[in-house]
Backbone as CSV, one residue per row, in Angstrom:
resi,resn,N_x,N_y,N_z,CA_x,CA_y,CA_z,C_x,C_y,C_z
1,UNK,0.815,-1.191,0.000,0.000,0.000,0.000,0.848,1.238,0.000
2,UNK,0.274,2.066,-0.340,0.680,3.490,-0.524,-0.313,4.547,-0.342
3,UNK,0.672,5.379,0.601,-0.255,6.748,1.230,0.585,7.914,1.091
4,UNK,0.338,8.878,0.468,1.338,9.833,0.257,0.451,11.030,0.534
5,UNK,-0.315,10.811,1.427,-0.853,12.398,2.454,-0.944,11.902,3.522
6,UNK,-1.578,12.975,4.144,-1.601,12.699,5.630,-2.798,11.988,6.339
7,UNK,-2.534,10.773,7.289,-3.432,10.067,7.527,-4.516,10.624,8.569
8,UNK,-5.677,10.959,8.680,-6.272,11.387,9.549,-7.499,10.679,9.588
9,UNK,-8.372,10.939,11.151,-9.511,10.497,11.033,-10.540,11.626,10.654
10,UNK,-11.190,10.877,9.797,-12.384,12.402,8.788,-13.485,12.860,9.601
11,UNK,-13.564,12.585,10.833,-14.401,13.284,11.179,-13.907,13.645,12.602
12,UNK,-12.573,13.716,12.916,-11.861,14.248,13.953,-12.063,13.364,15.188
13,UNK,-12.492,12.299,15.316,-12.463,11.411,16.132,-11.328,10.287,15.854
14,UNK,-11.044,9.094,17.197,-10.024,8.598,17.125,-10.241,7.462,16.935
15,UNK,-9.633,7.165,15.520,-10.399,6.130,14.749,-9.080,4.854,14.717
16,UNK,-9.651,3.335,14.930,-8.729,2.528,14.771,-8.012,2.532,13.007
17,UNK,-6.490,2.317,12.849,-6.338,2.244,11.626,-5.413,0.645,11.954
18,UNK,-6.047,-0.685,10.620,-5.597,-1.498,10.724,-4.382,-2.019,9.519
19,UNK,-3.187,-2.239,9.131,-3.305,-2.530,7.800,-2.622,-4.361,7.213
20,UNK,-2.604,-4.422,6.528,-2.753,-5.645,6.260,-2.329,-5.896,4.779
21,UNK,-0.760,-6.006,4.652,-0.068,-6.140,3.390,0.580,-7.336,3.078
22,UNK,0.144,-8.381,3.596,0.622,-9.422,3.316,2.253,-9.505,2.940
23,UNK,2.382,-10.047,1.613,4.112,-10.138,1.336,4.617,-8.544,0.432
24,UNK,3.465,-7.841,0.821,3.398,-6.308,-0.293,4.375,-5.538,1.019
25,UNK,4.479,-4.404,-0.175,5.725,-3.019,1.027,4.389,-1.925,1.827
26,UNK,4.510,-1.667,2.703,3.666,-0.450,3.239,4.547,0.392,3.123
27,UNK,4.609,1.767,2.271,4.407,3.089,2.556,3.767,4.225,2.868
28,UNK,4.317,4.961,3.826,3.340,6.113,4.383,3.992,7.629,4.205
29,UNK,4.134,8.148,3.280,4.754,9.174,3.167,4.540,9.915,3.860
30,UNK,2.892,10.272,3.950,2.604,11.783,5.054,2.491,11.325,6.434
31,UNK,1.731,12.140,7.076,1.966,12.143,8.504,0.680,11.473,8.794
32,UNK,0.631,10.685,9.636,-0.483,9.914,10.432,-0.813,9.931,11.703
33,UNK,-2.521,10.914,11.491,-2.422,11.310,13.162,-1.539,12.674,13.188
34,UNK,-1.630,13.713,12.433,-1.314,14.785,12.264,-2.043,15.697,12.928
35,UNK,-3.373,15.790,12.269,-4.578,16.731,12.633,-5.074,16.334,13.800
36,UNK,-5.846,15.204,13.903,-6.211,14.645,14.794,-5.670,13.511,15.254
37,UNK,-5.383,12.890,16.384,-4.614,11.498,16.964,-5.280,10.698,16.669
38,UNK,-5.170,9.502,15.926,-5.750,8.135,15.553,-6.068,7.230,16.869
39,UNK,-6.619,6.356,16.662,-6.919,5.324,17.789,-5.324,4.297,17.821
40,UNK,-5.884,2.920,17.459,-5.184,2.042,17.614,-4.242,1.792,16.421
41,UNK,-3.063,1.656,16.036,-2.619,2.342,14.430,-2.085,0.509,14.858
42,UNK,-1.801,-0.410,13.899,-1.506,-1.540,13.893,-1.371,-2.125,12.322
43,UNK,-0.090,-2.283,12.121,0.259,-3.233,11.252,0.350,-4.121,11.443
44,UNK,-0.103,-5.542,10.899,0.113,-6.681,11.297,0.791,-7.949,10.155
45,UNK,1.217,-7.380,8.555,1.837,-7.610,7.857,2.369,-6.937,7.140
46,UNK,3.639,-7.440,6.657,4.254,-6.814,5.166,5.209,-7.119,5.166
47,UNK,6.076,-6.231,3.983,7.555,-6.412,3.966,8.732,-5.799,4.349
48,UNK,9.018,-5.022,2.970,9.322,-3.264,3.340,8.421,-2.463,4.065
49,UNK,8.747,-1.596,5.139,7.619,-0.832,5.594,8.464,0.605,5.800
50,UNK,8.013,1.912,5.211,8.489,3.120,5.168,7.269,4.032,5.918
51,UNK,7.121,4.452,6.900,6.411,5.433,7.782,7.332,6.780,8.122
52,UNK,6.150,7.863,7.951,6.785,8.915,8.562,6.145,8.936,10.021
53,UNK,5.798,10.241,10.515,5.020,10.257,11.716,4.051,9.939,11.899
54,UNK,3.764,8.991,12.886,2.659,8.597,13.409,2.394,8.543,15.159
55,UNK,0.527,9.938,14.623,0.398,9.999,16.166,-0.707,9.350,16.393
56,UNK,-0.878,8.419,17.460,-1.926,7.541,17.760,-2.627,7.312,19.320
57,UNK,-3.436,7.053,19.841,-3.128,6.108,21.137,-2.091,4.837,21.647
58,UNK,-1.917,3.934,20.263,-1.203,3.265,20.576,-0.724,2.367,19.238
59,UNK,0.850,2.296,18.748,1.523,1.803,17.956,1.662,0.543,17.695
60,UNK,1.162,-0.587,16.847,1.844,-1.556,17.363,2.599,-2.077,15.596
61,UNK,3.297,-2.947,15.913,3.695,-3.575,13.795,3.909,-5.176,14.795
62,UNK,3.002,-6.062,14.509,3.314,-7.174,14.965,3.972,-8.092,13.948
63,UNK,4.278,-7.891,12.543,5.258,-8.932,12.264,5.756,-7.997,10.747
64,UNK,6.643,-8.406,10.379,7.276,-7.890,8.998,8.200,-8.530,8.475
65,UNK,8.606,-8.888,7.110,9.714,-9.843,6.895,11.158,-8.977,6.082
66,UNK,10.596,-7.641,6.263,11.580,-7.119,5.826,11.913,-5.528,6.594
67,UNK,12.889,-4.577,6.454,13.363,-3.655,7.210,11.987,-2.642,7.311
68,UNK,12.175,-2.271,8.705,11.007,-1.152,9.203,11.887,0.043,8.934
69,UNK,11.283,1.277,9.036,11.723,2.481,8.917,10.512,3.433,9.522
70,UNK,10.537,4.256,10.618,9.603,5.258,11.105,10.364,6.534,11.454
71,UNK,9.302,7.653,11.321,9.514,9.235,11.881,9.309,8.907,13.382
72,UNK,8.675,9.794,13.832,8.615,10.001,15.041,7.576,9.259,15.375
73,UNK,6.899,9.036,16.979,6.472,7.805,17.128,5.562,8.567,18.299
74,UNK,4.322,8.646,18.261,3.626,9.306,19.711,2.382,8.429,20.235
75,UNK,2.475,8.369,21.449,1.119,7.529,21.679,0.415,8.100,22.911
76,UNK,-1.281,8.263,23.499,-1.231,8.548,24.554,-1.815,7.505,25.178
77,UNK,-1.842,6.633,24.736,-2.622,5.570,25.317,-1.855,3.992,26.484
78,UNK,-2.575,3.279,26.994,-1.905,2.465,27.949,-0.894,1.627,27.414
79,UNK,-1.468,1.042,26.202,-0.627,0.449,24.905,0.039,0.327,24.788
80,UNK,0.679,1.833,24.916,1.896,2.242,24.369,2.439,1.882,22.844
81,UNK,3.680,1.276,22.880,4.269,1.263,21.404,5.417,-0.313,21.414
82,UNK,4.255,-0.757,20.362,5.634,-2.061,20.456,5.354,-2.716,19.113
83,UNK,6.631,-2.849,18.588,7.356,-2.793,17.915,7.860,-4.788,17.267
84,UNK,7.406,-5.860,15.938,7.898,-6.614,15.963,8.168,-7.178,14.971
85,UNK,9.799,-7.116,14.687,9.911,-7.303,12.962,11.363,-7.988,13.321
86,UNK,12.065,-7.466,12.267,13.650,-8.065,11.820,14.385,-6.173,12.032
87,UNK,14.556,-5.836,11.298,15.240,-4.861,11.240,14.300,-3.608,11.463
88,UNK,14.857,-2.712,11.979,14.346,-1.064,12.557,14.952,-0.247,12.509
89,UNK,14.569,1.110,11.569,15.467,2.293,11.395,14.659,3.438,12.559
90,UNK,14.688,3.816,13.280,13.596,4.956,14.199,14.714,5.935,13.860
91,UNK,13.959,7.048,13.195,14.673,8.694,12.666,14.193,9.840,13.460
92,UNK,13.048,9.421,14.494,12.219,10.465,14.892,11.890,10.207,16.853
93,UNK,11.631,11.472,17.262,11.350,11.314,18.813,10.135,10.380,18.887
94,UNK,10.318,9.744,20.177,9.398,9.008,20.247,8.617,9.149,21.911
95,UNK,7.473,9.193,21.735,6.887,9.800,23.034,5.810,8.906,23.477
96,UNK,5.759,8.621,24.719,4.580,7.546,24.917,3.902,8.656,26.706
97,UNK,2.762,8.339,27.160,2.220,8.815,28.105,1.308,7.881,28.326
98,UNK,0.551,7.829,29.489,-0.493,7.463,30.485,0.072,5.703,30.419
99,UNK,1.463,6.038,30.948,2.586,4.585,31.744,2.364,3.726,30.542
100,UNK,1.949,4.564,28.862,2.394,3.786,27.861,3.714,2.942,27.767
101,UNK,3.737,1.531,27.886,5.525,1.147,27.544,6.138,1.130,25.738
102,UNK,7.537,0.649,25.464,7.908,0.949,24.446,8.505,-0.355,24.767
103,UNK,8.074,-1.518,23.441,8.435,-2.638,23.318,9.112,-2.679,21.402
104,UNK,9.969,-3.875,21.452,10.794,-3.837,20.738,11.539,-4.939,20.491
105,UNK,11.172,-5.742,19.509,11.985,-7.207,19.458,12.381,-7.425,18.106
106,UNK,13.484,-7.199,17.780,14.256,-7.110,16.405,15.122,-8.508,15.990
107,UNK,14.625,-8.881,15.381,15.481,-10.045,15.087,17.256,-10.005,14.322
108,UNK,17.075,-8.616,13.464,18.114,-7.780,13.062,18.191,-6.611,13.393
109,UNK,19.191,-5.947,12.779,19.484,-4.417,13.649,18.332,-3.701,14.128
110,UNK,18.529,-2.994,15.243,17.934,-1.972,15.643,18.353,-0.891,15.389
111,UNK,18.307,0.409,14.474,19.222,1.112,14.494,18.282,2.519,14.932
112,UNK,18.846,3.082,16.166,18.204,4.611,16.610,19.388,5.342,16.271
113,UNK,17.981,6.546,15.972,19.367,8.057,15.143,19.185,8.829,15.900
114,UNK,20.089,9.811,16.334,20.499,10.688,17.059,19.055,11.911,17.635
115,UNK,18.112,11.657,16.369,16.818,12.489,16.614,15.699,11.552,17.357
116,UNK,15.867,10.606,17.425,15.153,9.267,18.239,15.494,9.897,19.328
117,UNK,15.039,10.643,19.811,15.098,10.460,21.902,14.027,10.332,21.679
118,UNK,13.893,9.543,23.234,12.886,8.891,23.745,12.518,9.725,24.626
119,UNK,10.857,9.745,25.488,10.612,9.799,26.208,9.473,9.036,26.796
120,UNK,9.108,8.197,27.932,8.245,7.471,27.903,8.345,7.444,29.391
121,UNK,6.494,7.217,29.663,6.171,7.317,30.530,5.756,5.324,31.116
122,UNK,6.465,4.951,29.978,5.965,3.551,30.753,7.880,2.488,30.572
123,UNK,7.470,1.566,30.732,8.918,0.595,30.260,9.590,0.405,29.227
124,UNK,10.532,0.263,28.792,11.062,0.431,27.911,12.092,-0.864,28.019
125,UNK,11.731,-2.162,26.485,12.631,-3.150,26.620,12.664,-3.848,25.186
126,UNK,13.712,-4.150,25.104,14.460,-4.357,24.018,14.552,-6.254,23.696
127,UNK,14.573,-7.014,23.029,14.729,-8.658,22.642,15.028,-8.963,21.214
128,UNK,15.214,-10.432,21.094,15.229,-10.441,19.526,16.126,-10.643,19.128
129,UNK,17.137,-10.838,19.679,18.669,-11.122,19.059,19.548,-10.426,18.512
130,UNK,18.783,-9.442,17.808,19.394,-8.562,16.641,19.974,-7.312,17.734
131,UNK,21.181,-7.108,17.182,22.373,-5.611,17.684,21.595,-3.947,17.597
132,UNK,21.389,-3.750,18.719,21.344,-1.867,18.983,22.221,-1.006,18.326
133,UNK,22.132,-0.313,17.403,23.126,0.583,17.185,22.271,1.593,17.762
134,UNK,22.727,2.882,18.270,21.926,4.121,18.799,22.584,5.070,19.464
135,UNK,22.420,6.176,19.026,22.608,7.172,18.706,21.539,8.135,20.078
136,UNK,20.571,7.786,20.207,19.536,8.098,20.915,19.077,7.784,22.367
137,UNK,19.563,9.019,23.195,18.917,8.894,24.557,17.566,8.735,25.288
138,UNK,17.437,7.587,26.015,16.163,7.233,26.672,15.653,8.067,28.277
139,UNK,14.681,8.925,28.357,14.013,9.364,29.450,13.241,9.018,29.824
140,UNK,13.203,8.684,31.157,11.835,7.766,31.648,11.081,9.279,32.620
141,UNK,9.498,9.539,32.809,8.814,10.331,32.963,8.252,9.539,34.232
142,UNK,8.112,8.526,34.750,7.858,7.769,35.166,8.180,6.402,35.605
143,UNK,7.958,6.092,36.933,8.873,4.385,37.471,8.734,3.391,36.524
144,UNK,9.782,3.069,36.091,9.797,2.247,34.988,10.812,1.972,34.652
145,UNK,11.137,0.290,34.019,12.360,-0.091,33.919,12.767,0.254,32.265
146,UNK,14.634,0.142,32.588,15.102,0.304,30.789,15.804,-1.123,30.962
147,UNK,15.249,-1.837,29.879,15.859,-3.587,29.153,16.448,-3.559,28.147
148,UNK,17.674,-3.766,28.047,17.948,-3.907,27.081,18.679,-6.037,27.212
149,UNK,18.335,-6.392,26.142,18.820,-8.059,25.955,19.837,-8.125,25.396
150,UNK,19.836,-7.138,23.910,21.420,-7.769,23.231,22.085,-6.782,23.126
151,UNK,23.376,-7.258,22.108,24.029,-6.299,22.529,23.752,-5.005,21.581
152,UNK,24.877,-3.600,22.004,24.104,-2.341,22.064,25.837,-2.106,21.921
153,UNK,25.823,-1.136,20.693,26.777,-0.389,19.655,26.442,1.083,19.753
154,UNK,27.190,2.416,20.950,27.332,3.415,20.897,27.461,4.059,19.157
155,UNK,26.807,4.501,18.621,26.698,5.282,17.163,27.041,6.834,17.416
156,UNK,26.986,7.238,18.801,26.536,8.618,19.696,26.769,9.055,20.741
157,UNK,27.259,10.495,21.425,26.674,10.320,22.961,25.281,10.128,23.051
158,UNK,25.310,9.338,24.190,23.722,9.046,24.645,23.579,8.648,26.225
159,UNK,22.284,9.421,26.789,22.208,8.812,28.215,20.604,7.942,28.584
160,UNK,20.837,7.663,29.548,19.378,6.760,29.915,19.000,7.234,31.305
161,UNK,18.280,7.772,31.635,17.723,8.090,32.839,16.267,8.112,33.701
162,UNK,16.760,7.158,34.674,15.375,6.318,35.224,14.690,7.376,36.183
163,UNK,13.642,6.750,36.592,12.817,7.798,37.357,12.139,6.883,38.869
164,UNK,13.224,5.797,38.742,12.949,4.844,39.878,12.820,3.312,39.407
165,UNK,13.058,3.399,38.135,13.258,1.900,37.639,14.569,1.439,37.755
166,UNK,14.730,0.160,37.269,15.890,-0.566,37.203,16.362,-0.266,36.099
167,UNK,17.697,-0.237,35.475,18.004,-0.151,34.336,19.243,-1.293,34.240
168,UNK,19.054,-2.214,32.967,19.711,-3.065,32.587,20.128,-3.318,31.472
169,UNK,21.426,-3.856,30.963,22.256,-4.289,30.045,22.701,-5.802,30.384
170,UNK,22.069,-6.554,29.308,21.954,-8.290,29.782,23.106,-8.486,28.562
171,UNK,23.439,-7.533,28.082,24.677,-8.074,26.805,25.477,-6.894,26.904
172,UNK,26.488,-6.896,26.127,27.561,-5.993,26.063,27.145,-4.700,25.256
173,UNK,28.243,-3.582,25.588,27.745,-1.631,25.093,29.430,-1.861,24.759
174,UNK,29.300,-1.311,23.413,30.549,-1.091,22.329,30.446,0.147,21.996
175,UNK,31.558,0.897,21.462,31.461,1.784,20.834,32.097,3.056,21.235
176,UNK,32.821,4.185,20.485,33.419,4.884,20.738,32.830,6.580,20.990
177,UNK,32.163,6.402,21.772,31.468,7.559,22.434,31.085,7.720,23.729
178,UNK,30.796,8.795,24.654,30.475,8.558,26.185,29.074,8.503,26.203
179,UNK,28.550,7.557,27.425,27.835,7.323,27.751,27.010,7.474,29.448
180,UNK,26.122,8.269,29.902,25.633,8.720,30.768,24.045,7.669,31.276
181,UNK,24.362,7.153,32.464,23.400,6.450,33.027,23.074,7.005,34.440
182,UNK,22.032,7.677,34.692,21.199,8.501,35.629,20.589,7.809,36.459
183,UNK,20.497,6.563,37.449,19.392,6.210,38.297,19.410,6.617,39.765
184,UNK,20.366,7.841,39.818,19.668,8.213,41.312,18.443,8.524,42.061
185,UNK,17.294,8.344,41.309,15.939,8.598,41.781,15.452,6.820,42.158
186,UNK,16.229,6.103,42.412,15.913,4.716,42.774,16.050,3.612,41.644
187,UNK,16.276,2.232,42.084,16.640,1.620,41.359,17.889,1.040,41.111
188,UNK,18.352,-0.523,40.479,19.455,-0.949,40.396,19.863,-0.532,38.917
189,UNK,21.362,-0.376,38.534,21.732,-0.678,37.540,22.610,-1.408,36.991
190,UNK,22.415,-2.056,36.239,23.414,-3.636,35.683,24.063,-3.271,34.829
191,UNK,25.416,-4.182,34.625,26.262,-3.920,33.024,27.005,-5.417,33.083
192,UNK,26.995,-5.203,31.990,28.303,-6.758,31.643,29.131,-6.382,31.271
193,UNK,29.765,-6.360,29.951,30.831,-6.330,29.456,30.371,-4.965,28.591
194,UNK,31.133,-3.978,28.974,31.750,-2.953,28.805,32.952,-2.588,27.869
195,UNK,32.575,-2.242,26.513,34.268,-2.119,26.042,35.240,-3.234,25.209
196,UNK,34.404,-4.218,25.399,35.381,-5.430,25.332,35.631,-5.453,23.744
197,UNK,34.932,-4.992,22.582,35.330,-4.787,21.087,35.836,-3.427,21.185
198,UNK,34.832,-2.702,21.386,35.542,-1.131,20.940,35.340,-0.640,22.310
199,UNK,36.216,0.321,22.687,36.091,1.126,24.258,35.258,2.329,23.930
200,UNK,34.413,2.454,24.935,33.464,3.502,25.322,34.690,4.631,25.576
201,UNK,34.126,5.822,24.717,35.335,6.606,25.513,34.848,7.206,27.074
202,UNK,33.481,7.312,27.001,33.988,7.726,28.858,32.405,6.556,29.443
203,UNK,32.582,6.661,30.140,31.180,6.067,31.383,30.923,6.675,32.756
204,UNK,29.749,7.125,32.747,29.285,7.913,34.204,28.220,6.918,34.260
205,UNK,28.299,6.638,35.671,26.922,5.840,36.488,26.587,6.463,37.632
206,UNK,25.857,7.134,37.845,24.959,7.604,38.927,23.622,6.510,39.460
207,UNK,24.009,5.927,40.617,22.859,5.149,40.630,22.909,5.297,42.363
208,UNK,21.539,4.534,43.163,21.829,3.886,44.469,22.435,2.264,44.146
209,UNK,22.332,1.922,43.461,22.820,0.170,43.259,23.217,-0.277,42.200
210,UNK,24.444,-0.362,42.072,24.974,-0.590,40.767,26.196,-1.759,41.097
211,UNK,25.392,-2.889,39.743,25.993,-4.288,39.512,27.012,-4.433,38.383
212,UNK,28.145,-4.574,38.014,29.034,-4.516,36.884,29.459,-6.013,37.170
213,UNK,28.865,-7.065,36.230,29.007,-8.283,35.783,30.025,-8.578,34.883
214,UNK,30.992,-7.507,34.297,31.616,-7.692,33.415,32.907,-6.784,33.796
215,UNK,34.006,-7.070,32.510,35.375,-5.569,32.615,34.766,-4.642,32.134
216,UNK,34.903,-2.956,32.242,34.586,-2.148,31.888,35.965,-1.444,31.268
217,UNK,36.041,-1.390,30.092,37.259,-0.751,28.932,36.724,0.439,28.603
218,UNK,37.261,1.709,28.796,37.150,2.965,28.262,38.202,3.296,28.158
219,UNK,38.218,4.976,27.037,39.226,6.028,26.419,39.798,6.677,27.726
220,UNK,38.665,7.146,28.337,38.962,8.127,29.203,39.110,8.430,30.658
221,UNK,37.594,8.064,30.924,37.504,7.834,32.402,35.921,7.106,32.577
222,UNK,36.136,6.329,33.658,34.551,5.339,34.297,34.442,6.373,36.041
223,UNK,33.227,7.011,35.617,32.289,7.613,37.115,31.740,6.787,37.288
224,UNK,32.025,6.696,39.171,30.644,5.733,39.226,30.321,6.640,40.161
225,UNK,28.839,7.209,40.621,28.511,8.129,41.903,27.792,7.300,42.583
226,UNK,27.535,7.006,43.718,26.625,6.655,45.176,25.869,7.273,45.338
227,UNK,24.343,7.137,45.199,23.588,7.793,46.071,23.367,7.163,46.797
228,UNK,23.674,7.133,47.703,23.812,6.550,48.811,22.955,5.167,49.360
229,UNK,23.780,4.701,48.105,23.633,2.886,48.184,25.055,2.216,47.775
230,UNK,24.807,0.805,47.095,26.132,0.744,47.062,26.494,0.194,45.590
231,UNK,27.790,0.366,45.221,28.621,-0.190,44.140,29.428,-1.301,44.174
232,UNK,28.987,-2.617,43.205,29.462,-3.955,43.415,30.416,-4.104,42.263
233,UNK,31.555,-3.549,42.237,32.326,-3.597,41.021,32.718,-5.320,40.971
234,UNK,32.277,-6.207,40.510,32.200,-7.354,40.566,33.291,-8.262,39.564
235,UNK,33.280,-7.485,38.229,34.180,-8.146,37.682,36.241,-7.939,38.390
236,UNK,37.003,-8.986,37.701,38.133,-9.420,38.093,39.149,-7.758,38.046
237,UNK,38.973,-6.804,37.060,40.005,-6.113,37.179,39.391,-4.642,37.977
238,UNK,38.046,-4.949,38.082,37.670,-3.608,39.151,37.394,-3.920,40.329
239,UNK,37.539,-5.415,40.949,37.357,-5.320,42.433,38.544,-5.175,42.795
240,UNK,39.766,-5.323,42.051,41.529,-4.924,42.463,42.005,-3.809,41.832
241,UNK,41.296,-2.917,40.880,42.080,-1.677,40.621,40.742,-0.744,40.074
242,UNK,40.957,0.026,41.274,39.814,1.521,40.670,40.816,2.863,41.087
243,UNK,41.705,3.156,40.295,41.984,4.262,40.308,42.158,4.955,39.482
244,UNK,43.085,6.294,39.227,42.796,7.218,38.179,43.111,6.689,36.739
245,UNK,42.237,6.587,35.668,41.390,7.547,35.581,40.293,7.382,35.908
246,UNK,39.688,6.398,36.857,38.585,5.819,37.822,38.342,6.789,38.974
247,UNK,37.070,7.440,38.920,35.954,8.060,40.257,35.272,7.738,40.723
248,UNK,35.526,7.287,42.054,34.196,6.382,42.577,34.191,7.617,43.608
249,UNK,32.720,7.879,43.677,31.743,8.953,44.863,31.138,8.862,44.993
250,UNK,31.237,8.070,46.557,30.395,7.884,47.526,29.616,8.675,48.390
């Protein structure tokens, strides 16, 4: 299918949009949910899929056999936004409200661009096998956890900052840029392996509870701050050497 205006509901109410392309490409050139916010916006086949903005109550693409591509991404609904294909290009902010979460299971790349910040008022978690590249910082508005499963390729600076959730890394963060993780408003934060292909050039962790399962390799320097909980530097070369260019503040 092909849409090259803007998708709206015609009589300004919030209308479900379903679509259904079998082994065909969906394109959406214009904006969807421009004028007025759509209801439930749901793809549930295709191949190629090219979207610009889409504003809705709630996002979903439950299967695709070929690369996704979206603008910006808004929802206000409980729903939220989730996301389930092979490959993902997100070019645009993405905003969820009323403890909407942001789900996401890529079987191939994930790739967020630098205009992808997030903000979301519900959870935010990642599966699927397929590699994070991203460019794009996550804000949580609300208690809620950040998941990430695989691994995750710095493209960017980028930070993640909880609002009383947990925030986790169940696979390794590559890549040659600094990276900022915020959970002093409550909450644990996890890491594994840190660095181990390409070094992060810097790492700040602000948390009350922070777990490092792995070595952490950087350019420059690893912060870790205390709010006044504690830091389990767990792997082999940081429970015997944290010093300069290492800050730990307690």
């Amino acid at each position: 299918g092909d849409w090259s205006s803007d998708v709206c509901s015609s009589d300004l109410s919030a209308r479900a949009v379903t679509i259904v392309a079998g082994r065909g490409d969906i394109e959406i050139a214009g904006a969807a949910g421009s004028i007025s916010r759509l209801g439930a916006f749901t793809i549930t086949s295709g191949k190629v899929i090219t979207a610009g903005d889409i504003k809705a109550s709630s996002i979903a693409q439950t299967a695709a056999t070929g690369a996704a591509t979206y603008g910006a991404l808004d929802t206000n609904g409980a729903q939220g936004i989730s996301l389930t294909g092979t490959e993902f290009a997100l070019n645009g902010a993405i905003q969820t409200t009323a403890s909407g979460p942001f789900a996401v299971v890529n079987s191939g790349a994930l790739n967020i661009d630098s205009a992808a910040t997030m903000t979301l008022a519900g959870p935010f978690s990642q599966s699927g096998g397929g590699v994070v590249n991203t460019a794009g910082s996550i804000t949580m508005t609300a208690v809620a956890t950040i998941d990430f499963t695989d691994p995750v390729v710095l493209t960017g600076n980028i930070g993640c900052s909880s609002k009383g959730g947990d925030i986790s890394f169940a696979s390794s963060i590559n890549g040659g840029y600094n990276f900022v993780i915020n959970g002093c408003t409550g909450g644990a934060v996890t890491l594994h392996e840190v660095g181990n292909v390409e070094k992060l050039n810097s790492l700040t962790v602000r948390t009350s509870d922070l777990n490092t399962l792995g070595d952490i390799d950087v350019v420059v320097a690893r912060t870790f701050v205390s709010c006044e909980g504690s830091i389990n530097l767990r792997s082999e070369e940081h429970t015997s050497e944290l010093q300069s260019p290492d800050h730990l503040v307690c």
